[in-house]
């Protein structure tokens, strides 16, 4: 199956009332872990790469690894998404490379750090929508800013999404999906206590969904940071502080209110690191990378399978035929997707 647009995956998810995990990658083992998890659970899936991941893989490796994934897992609908594009140029280069979806994060200026004005955000996002939709590619925008910093992205300040502005932003830009800031953060240290309704503004999602029932909502910084994964790292020599992520039940509540894409990166990193630490601690004379990369890959697969099941995407891989990007382009042109 060729890569599909993220818009199609999210439209199908909305119809089926489930969410789709968007998992970050920067190497072969991670892509394999995700595709194996998708096969085991029969899930459609979004694979995403940040700017840092694109530079780490030098783009071409990433692209060809994704081509291998679509060849080897023809039954799995998969979208390739640019995570946190910092400028129209970054998004356009991703589209040229073959990404089927891009995020224009105009909530921050091009440095990926300074909170931007609403007008700037509308202007750059609109520019990307025009370029992307002309090629059938999906666009995610962001309004409000998350806490934390990851891959050099983030202002460190939290500005919750304003529902009135969200309505105006979607109308002015024509985006397919909107990332909302509800108090989550990037990275492993999201909350210093178990988050409840007060630190995690889930009611905001409900309000935005009521106002924008046709817009797919996106939750960033949505790793759950399971205690057992952090404990495993620390048991074998790691030094991670205690932390709480976004509880899976809260994500499921979001899915009931229009959340269709859930970004998960930290949980994969934790699973990989814990497995490698454990293996090397227990087998100090091993030196073949495959000896520890195999359990690392398996540990990541296990986490991804659990998320796919929890988000509800499991079992939906065979529900639909992929719509080619050229057909998506036609649908944007005729206003069928507006
Ligand atoms: Zn993010």
Short mmCIF file of C-alpha atoms and ligand atoms in Angstrom, two decimals:
data_model
loop_
_atom_site.label_atom_id
_atom_site.label_comp_id
_atom_site.label_asym_id
_atom_site.label_seq_id
_atom_site.Cartn_x
_atom_site.Cartn_y
_atom_site.Cartn_z
CA UNK A 1 0.00 0.00 0.00
CA UNK A 2 1.39 3.46 -0.81
CA UNK A 3 1.59 5.93 2.06
CA UNK A 4 -1.76 7.58 2.65
CA UNK A 5 -2.62 11.11 3.68
CA UNK A 6 -3.05 11.73 7.36
CA UNK A 7 -6.38 13.38 6.58
CA UNK A 8 -7.79 10.07 5.39
CA UNK A 9 -6.59 8.26 8.53
CA UNK A 10 -8.14 10.94 10.75
CA UNK A 11 -11.42 11.09 8.80
CA UNK A 12 -11.73 7.31 9.20
CA UNK A 13 -10.86 7.58 12.90
CA UNK A 14 -13.55 10.23 13.38
CA UNK A 15 -16.08 7.99 11.68
CA UNK A 16 -15.07 5.05 13.84
CA UNK A 17 -14.78 7.11 17.04
CA UNK A 18 -11.18 6.18 17.78
CA UNK A 19 -7.77 7.86 17.98
CA UNK A 20 -4.56 7.18 16.03
CA UNK A 21 -1.15 7.23 17.69
CA UNK A 22 1.53 9.31 15.97
CA UNK A 23 4.85 7.78 16.93
CA UNK A 24 8.18 9.53 16.46
CA UNK A 25 11.08 7.78 14.78
CA UNK A 26 14.71 8.40 13.93
CA UNK A 27 16.04 4.96 13.09
CA UNK A 28 15.30 1.57 11.55
CA UNK A 29 14.54 -0.28 14.78
CA UNK A 30 11.85 2.22 15.77
CA UNK A 31 10.14 2.00 12.38
CA UNK A 32 10.27 -1.81 12.62
CA UNK A 33 8.84 -1.76 16.15
CA UNK A 34 5.91 0.42 15.05
CA UNK A 35 5.16 -1.58 11.90
CA UNK A 36 5.31 -4.88 13.80
CA UNK A 37 2.96 -3.44 16.42
CA UNK A 38 0.61 -2.24 13.66
CA UNK A 39 0.61 -5.69 12.08
CA UNK A 40 0.09 -7.49 15.39
CA UNK A 41 -2.89 -5.26 16.25
CA UNK A 42 -4.09 -4.58 12.67
CA UNK A 43 -3.77 -0.82 13.16
CA UNK A 44 -3.53 2.13 10.78
CA UNK A 45 -0.66 4.32 11.97
CA UNK A 46 1.05 7.69 11.74
CA UNK A 47 4.84 7.74 11.78
CA UNK A 48 6.35 11.15 12.38
CA UNK A 49 9.76 12.74 12.25
CA UNK A 50 10.86 15.98 13.86
CA UNK A 51 13.36 18.31 12.25
CA UNK A 52 15.97 16.81 14.55
CA UNK A 53 15.09 13.31 13.35
CA UNK A 54 15.29 14.40 9.72
CA UNK A 55 18.73 15.84 10.24
CA UNK A 56 19.85 12.76 12.24
CA UNK A 57 18.76 10.41 9.44
CA UNK A 58 19.81 12.81 6.70
CA UNK A 59 16.29 12.59 5.17
CA UNK A 60 17.16 10.04 2.50
CA UNK A 61 17.64 7.20 4.97
CA UNK A 62 14.32 8.06 6.59
CA UNK A 63 12.51 8.17 3.27
CA UNK A 64 13.86 4.83 2.07
CA UNK A 65 13.20 3.15 5.41
CA UNK A 66 9.58 4.29 5.09
CA UNK A 67 9.45 2.92 1.54
CA UNK A 68 10.66 -0.41 2.90
CA UNK A 69 7.95 -0.26 5.57
CA UNK A 70 5.16 0.20 3.01
CA UNK A 71 6.61 -2.62 0.89
CA UNK A 72 6.94 -5.07 3.77
CA UNK A 73 3.62 -4.20 5.45
CA UNK A 74 1.29 -3.66 2.49
CA UNK A 75 -1.84 -4.20 4.58
CA UNK A 76 -1.09 -1.29 6.94
CA UNK A 77 -2.28 2.24 6.07
CA UNK A 78 0.56 4.52 7.13
CA UNK A 79 0.99 8.29 6.94
CA UNK A 80 4.39 9.98 7.19
CA UNK A 81 4.14 13.26 9.07
CA UNK A 82 6.52 16.16 9.67
CA UNK A 83 6.36 16.91 13.40
CA UNK A 84 6.73 20.60 14.42
CA UNK A 85 7.69 22.21 11.13
CA UNK A 86 9.21 25.55 12.17
CA UNK A 87 8.74 27.34 8.85
CA UNK A 88 6.93 27.01 5.51
CA UNK A 89 10.31 26.00 3.99
CA UNK A 90 10.67 23.04 6.37
CA UNK A 91 7.15 21.88 5.51
CA UNK A 92 7.67 22.30 1.77
CA UNK A 93 10.92 20.33 1.89
CA UNK A 94 9.07 17.53 3.72
CA UNK A 95 6.38 17.50 1.02
CA UNK A 96 9.07 17.37 -1.69
CA UNK A 97 10.62 14.42 0.12
CA UNK A 98 7.34 12.47 0.10
CA UNK A 99 5.77 13.19 3.48
CA UNK A 100 1.98 12.83 3.25
CA UNK A 101 1.32 15.24 6.11
CA UNK A 102 3.03 18.22 7.73
CA UNK A 103 2.67 20.22 10.89
CA UNK A 104 3.24 23.94 10.57
CA UNK A 105 3.86 25.00 14.15
CA UNK A 106 3.34 28.75 13.86
CA UNK A 107 2.62 29.05 17.57
CA UNK A 108 6.35 29.62 17.83
CA UNK A 109 8.57 31.73 15.64
CA UNK A 110 11.06 30.12 13.28
CA UNK A 111 13.60 29.64 16.09
CA UNK A 112 11.15 27.12 17.61
CA UNK A 113 11.37 28.95 20.94
CA UNK A 114 9.76 32.39 20.87
CA UNK A 115 5.94 32.45 21.17
CA UNK A 116 4.59 34.00 17.96
CA UNK A 117 1.69 36.38 17.36
CA UNK A 118 -1.70 35.07 16.22
CA UNK A 119 -1.30 36.97 12.94
CA UNK A 120 2.07 35.37 12.24
CA UNK A 121 0.66 31.94 13.01
CA UNK A 122 -2.28 32.44 10.62
CA UNK A 123 -0.03 33.74 7.83
CA UNK A 124 2.56 30.93 7.86
CA UNK A 125 -0.03 28.21 8.41
CA UNK A 126 -2.20 29.51 5.56
CA UNK A 127 0.86 29.53 3.29
CA UNK A 128 1.58 25.88 4.11
CA UNK A 129 -2.06 24.85 3.65
CA UNK A 130 -2.05 26.30 0.14
CA UNK A 131 1.17 24.51 -0.82
CA UNK A 132 0.23 21.21 0.84
CA UNK A 133 -3.38 20.87 -0.27
CA UNK A 134 -2.31 21.56 -3.86
CA UNK A 135 -0.47 18.24 -3.59
CA UNK A 136 -3.05 16.36 -1.55
CA UNK A 137 -0.97 16.60 1.63
CA UNK A 138 -2.52 17.10 5.08
CA UNK A 139 -1.74 20.05 7.39
CA UNK A 140 -1.77 20.22 11.17
CA UNK A 141 -1.57 23.61 12.87
CA UNK A 142 -1.04 24.54 16.50
CA UNK A 143 -2.63 27.21 18.66
CA UNK A 144 -1.36 27.84 22.17
CA UNK A 145 1.99 26.56 23.44
CA UNK A 146 2.98 23.43 25.32
CA UNK A 147 5.36 23.27 28.23
CA UNK A 148 8.71 21.51 28.11
CA UNK A 149 11.34 21.38 25.41
CA UNK A 150 12.07 18.44 23.13
CA UNK A 151 14.40 18.22 20.14
CA UNK A 152 15.02 21.93 20.70
CA UNK A 153 11.32 22.78 20.23
CA UNK A 154 9.42 24.71 22.87
CA UNK A 155 9.29 28.05 24.63
CA UNK A 156 9.06 26.45 28.05
CA UNK A 157 5.94 28.56 28.64
CA UNK A 158 2.41 27.20 28.67
CA UNK A 159 -0.37 29.14 26.93
CA UNK A 160 -3.62 27.21 26.85
CA UNK A 161 -5.57 27.28 23.58
CA UNK A 162 -8.37 29.87 23.54
CA UNK A 163 -11.56 28.35 22.03
CA UNK A 164 -12.68 31.60 20.33
CA UNK A 165 -9.28 31.97 18.72
CA UNK A 166 -9.38 28.32 17.67
CA UNK A 167 -12.56 28.91 15.68
CA UNK A 168 -11.03 31.97 14.02
CA UNK A 169 -7.75 30.14 13.35
CA UNK A 170 -9.35 27.15 11.65
CA UNK A 171 -11.55 29.38 9.48
CA UNK A 172 -8.60 31.59 8.48
CA UNK A 173 -6.15 28.78 7.67
CA UNK A 174 -8.16 25.81 6.36
CA UNK A 175 -6.09 23.28 8.35
CA UNK A 176 -7.12 19.63 8.62
CA UNK A 177 -6.07 19.11 12.23
CA UNK A 178 -5.46 21.37 15.20
CA UNK A 179 -2.95 20.74 17.97
CA UNK A 180 -4.32 22.15 21.19
CA UNK A 181 -2.43 23.16 24.31
CA UNK A 182 -4.25 21.87 27.38
CA UNK A 183 -1.39 21.88 29.87
CA UNK A 184 0.70 18.95 28.61
CA UNK A 185 4.44 19.22 28.03
CA UNK A 186 7.01 17.63 25.76
CA UNK A 187 9.63 15.35 27.26
CA UNK A 188 9.80 12.95 30.19
CA UNK A 189 9.08 15.48 32.96
CA UNK A 190 5.54 16.62 32.36
CA UNK A 191 4.02 16.82 35.82
CA UNK A 192 5.44 16.76 39.33
CA UNK A 193 2.29 15.05 40.60
CA UNK A 194 -0.36 12.80 39.08
CA UNK A 195 -2.24 15.18 36.77
CA UNK A 196 -5.92 15.75 37.49
CA UNK A 197 -8.62 17.88 35.88
CA UNK A 198 -6.93 21.01 37.16
CA UNK A 199 -3.47 20.60 35.63
CA UNK A 200 -4.84 18.91 32.53
CA UNK A 201 -7.56 21.09 31.04
CA UNK A 202 -9.57 18.29 29.45
CA UNK A 203 -12.72 20.42 29.62
CA UNK A 204 -11.00 22.76 27.16
CA UNK A 205 -10.87 19.93 24.61
CA UNK A 206 -14.56 19.33 25.11
CA UNK A 207 -15.32 23.00 24.55
CA UNK A 208 -13.13 23.27 21.43
CA UNK A 209 -14.66 20.10 20.00
CA UNK A 210 -18.15 21.50 20.54
CA UNK A 211 -17.21 24.65 18.68
CA UNK A 212 -15.25 22.83 15.93
CA UNK A 213 -16.89 19.41 15.54
CA UNK A 214 -15.35 18.84 12.06
CA UNK A 215 -11.74 19.64 13.00
CA UNK A 216 -9.54 16.76 14.08
CA UNK A 217 -7.86 17.59 17.39
CA UNK A 218 -4.29 16.61 18.22
CA UNK A 219 -2.76 16.00 21.64
CA UNK A 220 0.98 16.64 21.84
CA UNK A 221 3.22 15.59 24.69
CA UNK A 222 0.97 12.61 25.35
CA UNK A 223 3.35 9.97 26.55
CA UNK A 224 2.14 8.34 29.73
CA UNK A 225 5.66 7.95 31.21
CA UNK A 226 4.80 4.60 32.86
CA UNK A 227 6.40 4.18 36.25
CA UNK A 228 7.67 0.67 35.40
CA UNK A 229 9.68 1.99 32.43
CA UNK A 230 11.33 4.72 34.51
CA UNK A 231 11.97 2.20 37.30
CA UNK A 232 13.62 -0.20 34.86
CA UNK A 233 16.02 2.51 33.69
CA UNK A 234 16.90 3.44 37.27
CA UNK A 235 17.23 -0.19 38.39
CA UNK A 236 20.04 -0.65 35.86
CA UNK A 237 22.08 2.46 36.57
CA UNK A 238 19.87 5.23 35.19
CA UNK A 239 19.19 8.44 37.09
CA UNK A 240 15.76 9.63 36.07
CA UNK A 241 13.71 11.75 38.42
CA UNK A 242 10.18 10.78 39.40
CA UNK A 243 7.65 12.10 36.90
CA UNK A 244 4.09 11.72 35.66
CA UNK A 245 2.86 11.71 32.08
CA UNK A 246 -0.62 11.92 30.63
CA UNK A 247 -2.74 9.04 31.97
CA UNK A 248 -4.15 6.81 29.23
CA UNK A 249 -7.68 7.33 30.70
CA UNK A 250 -7.38 11.08 30.07
CA UNK A 251 -6.36 10.47 26.46
CA UNK A 252 -9.35 8.15 26.07
CA UNK A 253 -11.56 10.93 27.43
CA UNK A 254 -10.06 13.25 24.81
CA UNK A 255 -10.79 10.70 22.08
CA UNK A 256 -14.46 10.83 23.08
CA UNK A 257 -14.29 14.57 22.37
CA UNK A 258 -12.65 14.87 18.98
CA UNK A 259 -9.01 13.96 19.65
CA UNK A 260 -7.91 11.87 16.65
CA UNK A 261 -4.11 12.09 16.74
CA UNK A 262 -2.06 11.40 19.84
CA UNK A 263 1.68 12.13 19.77
CA UNK A 264 3.88 9.66 21.62
CA UNK A 265 7.67 9.81 21.67
CA UNK A 266 8.99 9.70 25.23
CA UNK A 267 7.41 6.31 26.04
CA UNK A 268 9.29 4.71 23.13
CA UNK A 269 12.55 6.28 24.25
CA UNK A 270 12.04 5.03 27.80
CA UNK A 271 11.26 1.49 26.65
CA UNK A 272 14.34 1.35 24.42
CA UNK A 273 16.70 2.79 27.01
CA UNK A 274 15.44 0.52 29.80
CA UNK A 275 15.84 -2.60 27.67
CA UNK A 276 19.37 -1.66 26.59
CA UNK A 277 20.44 -0.83 30.15
CA UNK A 278 19.00 -4.10 31.43
CA UNK A 279 20.66 -6.19 28.75
CA UNK A 280 24.07 -4.62 29.16
CA UNK A 281 23.88 -4.84 32.96
CA UNK A 282 23.01 -8.53 32.79
CA UNK A 283 25.41 -9.36 29.95
CA UNK A 284 28.43 -7.13 30.52
CA UNK A 285 30.60 -9.05 28.06
CA UNK A 286 28.21 -8.61 25.07
CA UNK A 287 29.40 -6.27 22.37
CA UNK A 288 27.23 -7.12 19.34
CA UNK A 289 24.70 -4.25 19.03
CA UNK A 290 22.06 -6.72 17.86
CA UNK A 291 22.18 -8.39 21.28
CA UNK A 292 20.72 -5.28 22.94
CA UNK A 293 18.90 -3.67 20.00
CA UNK A 294 16.63 -6.71 19.61
CA UNK A 295 15.22 -6.51 23.15
CA UNK A 296 15.07 -2.71 22.77
CA UNK A 297 12.99 -3.04 19.63
CA UNK A 298 10.74 -5.61 21.30
CA UNK A 299 10.23 -3.35 24.33
CA UNK A 300 9.20 -0.44 22.11
CA UNK A 301 6.84 -2.68 20.16
CA UNK A 302 5.17 -3.74 23.39
CA UNK A 303 4.51 -0.12 24.42
CA UNK A 304 3.21 0.81 20.96
CA UNK A 305 0.85 -2.18 20.88
CA UNK A 306 -0.55 -1.15 24.26
CA UNK A 307 -1.15 2.42 22.99
CA UNK A 308 -2.73 1.22 19.74
CA UNK A 309 -5.15 -0.90 21.73
CA UNK A 310 -5.91 1.88 24.23
CA UNK A 311 -6.47 4.52 21.52
CA UNK A 312 -8.91 2.21 19.68
CA UNK A 313 -7.08 2.11 16.33
CA UNK A 314 -6.43 -1.63 16.73
CA UNK A 315 -8.49 -3.72 14.33
CA UNK A 316 -9.07 -0.88 11.83
CA UNK A 317 -6.20 -1.39 9.34
CA UNK A 318 -8.41 -3.20 6.84
CA UNK A 319 -11.40 -0.85 7.01
CA UNK A 320 -10.65 1.22 3.93
CA UNK A 321 -8.89 1.59 0.61
CA UNK A 322 -6.13 4.20 0.42
CA UNK A 323 -7.08 7.37 -1.44
CA UNK A 324 -4.18 8.49 -3.68
CA UNK A 325 -2.78 11.96 -2.98
CA UNK A 326 -3.86 13.10 -6.46
CA UNK A 327 -7.44 12.27 -5.54
CA UNK A 328 -7.03 14.11 -2.22
CA UNK A 329 -5.75 17.12 -4.18
CA UNK A 330 -8.93 17.04 -6.30
CA UNK A 331 -11.09 16.84 -3.20
CA UNK A 332 -9.37 19.89 -1.71
CA UNK A 333 -9.70 21.76 -5.01
CA UNK A 334 -13.42 21.10 -5.32
CA UNK A 335 -14.05 21.92 -1.67
CA UNK A 336 -15.18 18.38 -0.86
CA UNK A 337 -12.90 18.34 2.22
CA UNK A 338 -13.66 21.83 3.49
ZN1 LIG B 1 4.68 18.32 19.89
#
